[in-house]
PDB file of C-alpha atoms in Angstrom:
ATOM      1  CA  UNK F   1      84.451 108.048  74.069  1.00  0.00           C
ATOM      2  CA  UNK F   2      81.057 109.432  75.355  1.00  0.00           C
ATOM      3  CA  UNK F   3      80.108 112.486  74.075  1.00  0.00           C
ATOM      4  CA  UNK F   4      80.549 113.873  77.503  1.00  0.00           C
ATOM      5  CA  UNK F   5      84.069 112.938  77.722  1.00  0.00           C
ATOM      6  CA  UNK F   6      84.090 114.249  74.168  1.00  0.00           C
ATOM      7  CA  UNK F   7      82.886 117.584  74.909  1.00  0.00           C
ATOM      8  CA  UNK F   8      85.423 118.187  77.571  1.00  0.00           C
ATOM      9  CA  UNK F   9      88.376 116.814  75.363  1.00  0.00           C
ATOM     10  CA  UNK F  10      86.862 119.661  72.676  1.00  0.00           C
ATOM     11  CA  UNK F  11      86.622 122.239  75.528  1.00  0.00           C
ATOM     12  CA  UNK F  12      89.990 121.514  76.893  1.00  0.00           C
ATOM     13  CA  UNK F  13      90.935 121.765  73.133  1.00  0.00           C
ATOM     14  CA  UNK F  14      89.808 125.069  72.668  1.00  0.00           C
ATOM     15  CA  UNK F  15      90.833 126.775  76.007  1.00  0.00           C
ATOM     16  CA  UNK F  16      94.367 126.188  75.748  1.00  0.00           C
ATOM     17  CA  UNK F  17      94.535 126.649  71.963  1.00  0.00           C
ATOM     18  CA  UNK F  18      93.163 129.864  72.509  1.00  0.00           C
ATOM     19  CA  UNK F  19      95.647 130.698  75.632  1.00  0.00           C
ATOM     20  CA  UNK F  20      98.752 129.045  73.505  1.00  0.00           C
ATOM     21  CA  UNK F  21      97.286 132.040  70.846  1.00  0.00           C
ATOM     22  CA  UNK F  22      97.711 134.792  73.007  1.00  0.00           C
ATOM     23  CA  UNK F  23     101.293 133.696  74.468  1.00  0.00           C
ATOM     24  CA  UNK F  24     102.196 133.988  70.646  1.00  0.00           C
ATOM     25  CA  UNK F  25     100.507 137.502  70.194  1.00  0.00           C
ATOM     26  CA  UNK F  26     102.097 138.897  73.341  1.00  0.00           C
ATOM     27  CA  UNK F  27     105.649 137.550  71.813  1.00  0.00           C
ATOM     28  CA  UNK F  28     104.338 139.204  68.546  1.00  0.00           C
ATOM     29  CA  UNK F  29     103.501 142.289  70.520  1.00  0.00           C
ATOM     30  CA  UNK F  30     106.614 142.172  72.099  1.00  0.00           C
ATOM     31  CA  UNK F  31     108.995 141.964  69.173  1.00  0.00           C
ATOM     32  CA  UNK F  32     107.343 144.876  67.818  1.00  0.00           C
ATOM     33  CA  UNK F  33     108.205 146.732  70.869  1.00  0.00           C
ATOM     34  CA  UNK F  34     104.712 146.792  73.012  1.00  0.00           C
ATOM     35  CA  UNK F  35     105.917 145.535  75.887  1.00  0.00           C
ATOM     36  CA  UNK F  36     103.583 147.045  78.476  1.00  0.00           C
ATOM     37  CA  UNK F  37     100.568 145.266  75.664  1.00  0.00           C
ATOM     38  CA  UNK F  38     102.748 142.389  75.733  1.00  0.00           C
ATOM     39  CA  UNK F  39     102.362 141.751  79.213  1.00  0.00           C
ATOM     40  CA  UNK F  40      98.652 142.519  79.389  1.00  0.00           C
ATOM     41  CA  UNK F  41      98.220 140.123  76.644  1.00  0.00           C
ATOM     42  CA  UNK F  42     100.217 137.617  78.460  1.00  0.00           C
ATOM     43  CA  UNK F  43      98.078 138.634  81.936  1.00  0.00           C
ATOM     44  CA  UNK F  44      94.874 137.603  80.078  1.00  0.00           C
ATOM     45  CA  UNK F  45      96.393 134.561  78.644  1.00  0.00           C
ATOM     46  CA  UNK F  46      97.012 133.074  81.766  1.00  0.00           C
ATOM     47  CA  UNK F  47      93.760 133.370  82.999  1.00  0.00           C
ATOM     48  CA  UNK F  48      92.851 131.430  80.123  1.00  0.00           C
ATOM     49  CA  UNK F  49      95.328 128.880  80.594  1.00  0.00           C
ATOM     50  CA  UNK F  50      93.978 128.938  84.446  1.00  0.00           C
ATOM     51  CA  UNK F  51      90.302 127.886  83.041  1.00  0.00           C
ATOM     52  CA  UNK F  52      92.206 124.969  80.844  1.00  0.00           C
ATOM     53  CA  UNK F  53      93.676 123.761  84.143  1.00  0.00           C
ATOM     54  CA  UNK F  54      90.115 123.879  85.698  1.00  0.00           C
ATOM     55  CA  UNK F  55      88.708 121.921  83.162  1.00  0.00           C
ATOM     56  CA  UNK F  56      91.737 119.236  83.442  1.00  0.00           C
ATOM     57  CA  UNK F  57      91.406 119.482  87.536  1.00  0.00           C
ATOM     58  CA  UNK F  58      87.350 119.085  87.178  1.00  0.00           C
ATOM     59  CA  UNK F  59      88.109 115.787  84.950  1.00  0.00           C
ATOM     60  CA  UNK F  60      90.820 113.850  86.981  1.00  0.00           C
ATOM     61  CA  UNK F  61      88.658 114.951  90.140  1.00  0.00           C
ATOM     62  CA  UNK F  62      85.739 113.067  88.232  1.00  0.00           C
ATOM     63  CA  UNK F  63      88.115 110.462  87.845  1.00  0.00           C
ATOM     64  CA  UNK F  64      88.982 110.004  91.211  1.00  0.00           C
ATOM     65  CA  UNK F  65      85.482 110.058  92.690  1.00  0.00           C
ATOM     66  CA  UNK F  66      84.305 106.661  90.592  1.00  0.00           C
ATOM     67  CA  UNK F  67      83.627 108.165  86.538  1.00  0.00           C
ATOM     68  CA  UNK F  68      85.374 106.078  83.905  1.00  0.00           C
ATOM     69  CA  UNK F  69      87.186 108.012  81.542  1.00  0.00           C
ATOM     70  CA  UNK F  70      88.255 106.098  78.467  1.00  0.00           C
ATOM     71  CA  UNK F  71      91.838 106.824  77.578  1.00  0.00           C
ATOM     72  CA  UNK F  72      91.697 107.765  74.032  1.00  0.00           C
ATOM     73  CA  UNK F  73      93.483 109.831  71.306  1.00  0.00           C
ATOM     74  CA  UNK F  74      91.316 112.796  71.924  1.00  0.00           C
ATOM     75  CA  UNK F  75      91.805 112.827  75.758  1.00  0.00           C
ATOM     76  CA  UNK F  76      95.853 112.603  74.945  1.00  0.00           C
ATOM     77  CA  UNK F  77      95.060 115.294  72.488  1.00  0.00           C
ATOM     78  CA  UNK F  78      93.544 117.476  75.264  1.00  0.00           C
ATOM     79  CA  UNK F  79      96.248 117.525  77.480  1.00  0.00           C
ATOM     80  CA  UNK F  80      99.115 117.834  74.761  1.00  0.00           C
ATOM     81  CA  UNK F  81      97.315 121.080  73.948  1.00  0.00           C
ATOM     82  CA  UNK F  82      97.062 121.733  77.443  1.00  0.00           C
ATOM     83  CA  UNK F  83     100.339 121.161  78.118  1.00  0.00           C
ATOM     84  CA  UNK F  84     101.986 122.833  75.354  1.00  0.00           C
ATOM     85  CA  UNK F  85     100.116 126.000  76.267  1.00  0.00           C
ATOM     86  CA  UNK F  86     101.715 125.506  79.497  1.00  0.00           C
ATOM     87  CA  UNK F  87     104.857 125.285  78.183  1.00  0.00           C
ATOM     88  CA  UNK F  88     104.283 128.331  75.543  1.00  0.00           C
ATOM     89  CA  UNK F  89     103.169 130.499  78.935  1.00  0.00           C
ATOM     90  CA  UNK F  90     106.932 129.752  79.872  1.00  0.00           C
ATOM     91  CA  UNK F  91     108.463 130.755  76.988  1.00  0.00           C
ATOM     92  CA  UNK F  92     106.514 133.938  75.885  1.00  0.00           C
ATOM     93  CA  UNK F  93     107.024 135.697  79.793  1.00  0.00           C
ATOM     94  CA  UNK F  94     111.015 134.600  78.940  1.00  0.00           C
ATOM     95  CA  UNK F  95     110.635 136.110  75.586  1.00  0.00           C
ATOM     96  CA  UNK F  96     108.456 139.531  76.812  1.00  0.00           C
ATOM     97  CA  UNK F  97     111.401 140.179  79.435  1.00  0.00           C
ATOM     98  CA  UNK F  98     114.062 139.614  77.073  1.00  0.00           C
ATOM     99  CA  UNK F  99     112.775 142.301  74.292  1.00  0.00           C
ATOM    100  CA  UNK F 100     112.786 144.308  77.298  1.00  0.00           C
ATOM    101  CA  UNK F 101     115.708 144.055  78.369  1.00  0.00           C
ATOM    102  CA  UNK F 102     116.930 144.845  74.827  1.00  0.00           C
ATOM    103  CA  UNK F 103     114.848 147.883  74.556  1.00  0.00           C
ATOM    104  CA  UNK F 104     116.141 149.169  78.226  1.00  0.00           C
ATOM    105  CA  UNK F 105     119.532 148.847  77.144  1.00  0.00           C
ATOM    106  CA  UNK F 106     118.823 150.355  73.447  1.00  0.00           C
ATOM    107  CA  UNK F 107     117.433 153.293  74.998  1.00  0.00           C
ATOM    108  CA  UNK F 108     120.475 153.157  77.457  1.00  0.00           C
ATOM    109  CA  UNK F 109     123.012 153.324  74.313  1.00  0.00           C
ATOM    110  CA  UNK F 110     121.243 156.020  72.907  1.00  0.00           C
ATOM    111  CA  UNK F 111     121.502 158.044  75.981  1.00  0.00           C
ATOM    112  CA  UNK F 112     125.049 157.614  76.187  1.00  0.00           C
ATOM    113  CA  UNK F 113     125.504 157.512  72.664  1.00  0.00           C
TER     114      UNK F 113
END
């Protein structure tokens, strides 16, 4: 692998670890009842997950237009991270909503009592 290719595999890497980290600290934030941070925090994340997909966009575009890319283990590396930050965007807005609806209907019991 070049050490073009190789940078973008590392950059690829990085951007969707770091989005993957922030689905888990809204789901954090979330548990501990922050919902309104949760969802901020899962806002921001997917803007980082949106720069991952520009990065994997930008490289199959490359691709396309005539630029070898070898297929190695660090290019399927980059997109299972990319993918699994994908994936962990899905799960921490499902997670967020459901510690909100427990919260909502918490409140609700205590209301009622």
């Amino acid at each position: 692998m070049d050490e073009k290719q190789l940078k973008r595999a590392m950059e690829l890497i990085s951007v969707a670890g770091t989005a993957k980290s922030m689905c888990i600290n809204a789901m954090n934030q979330a548990e501990k009842g922050e919902i309104d941070t949760a969802r901020t925090t899962l806002k921001d994340a997917k803007k980082t997950l949106h720069e991952a997909h520009n990065i994997q966009t930008k490289w199959m575009t490359d691709e396309m237009n005539g630029e070898k890319v070898e297929k190695s283990i660090m290019l399927i590396h980059s997109q299972d991270h990319f993918i699994s930050a994908d994936i962990m965007m899905t799960v921490a807005e499902k997670v967020i909503n459901l510690h909100d609806e427990i919260a909502q209907l918490k409140a609700k019991e205590q209301v009622n009592g």
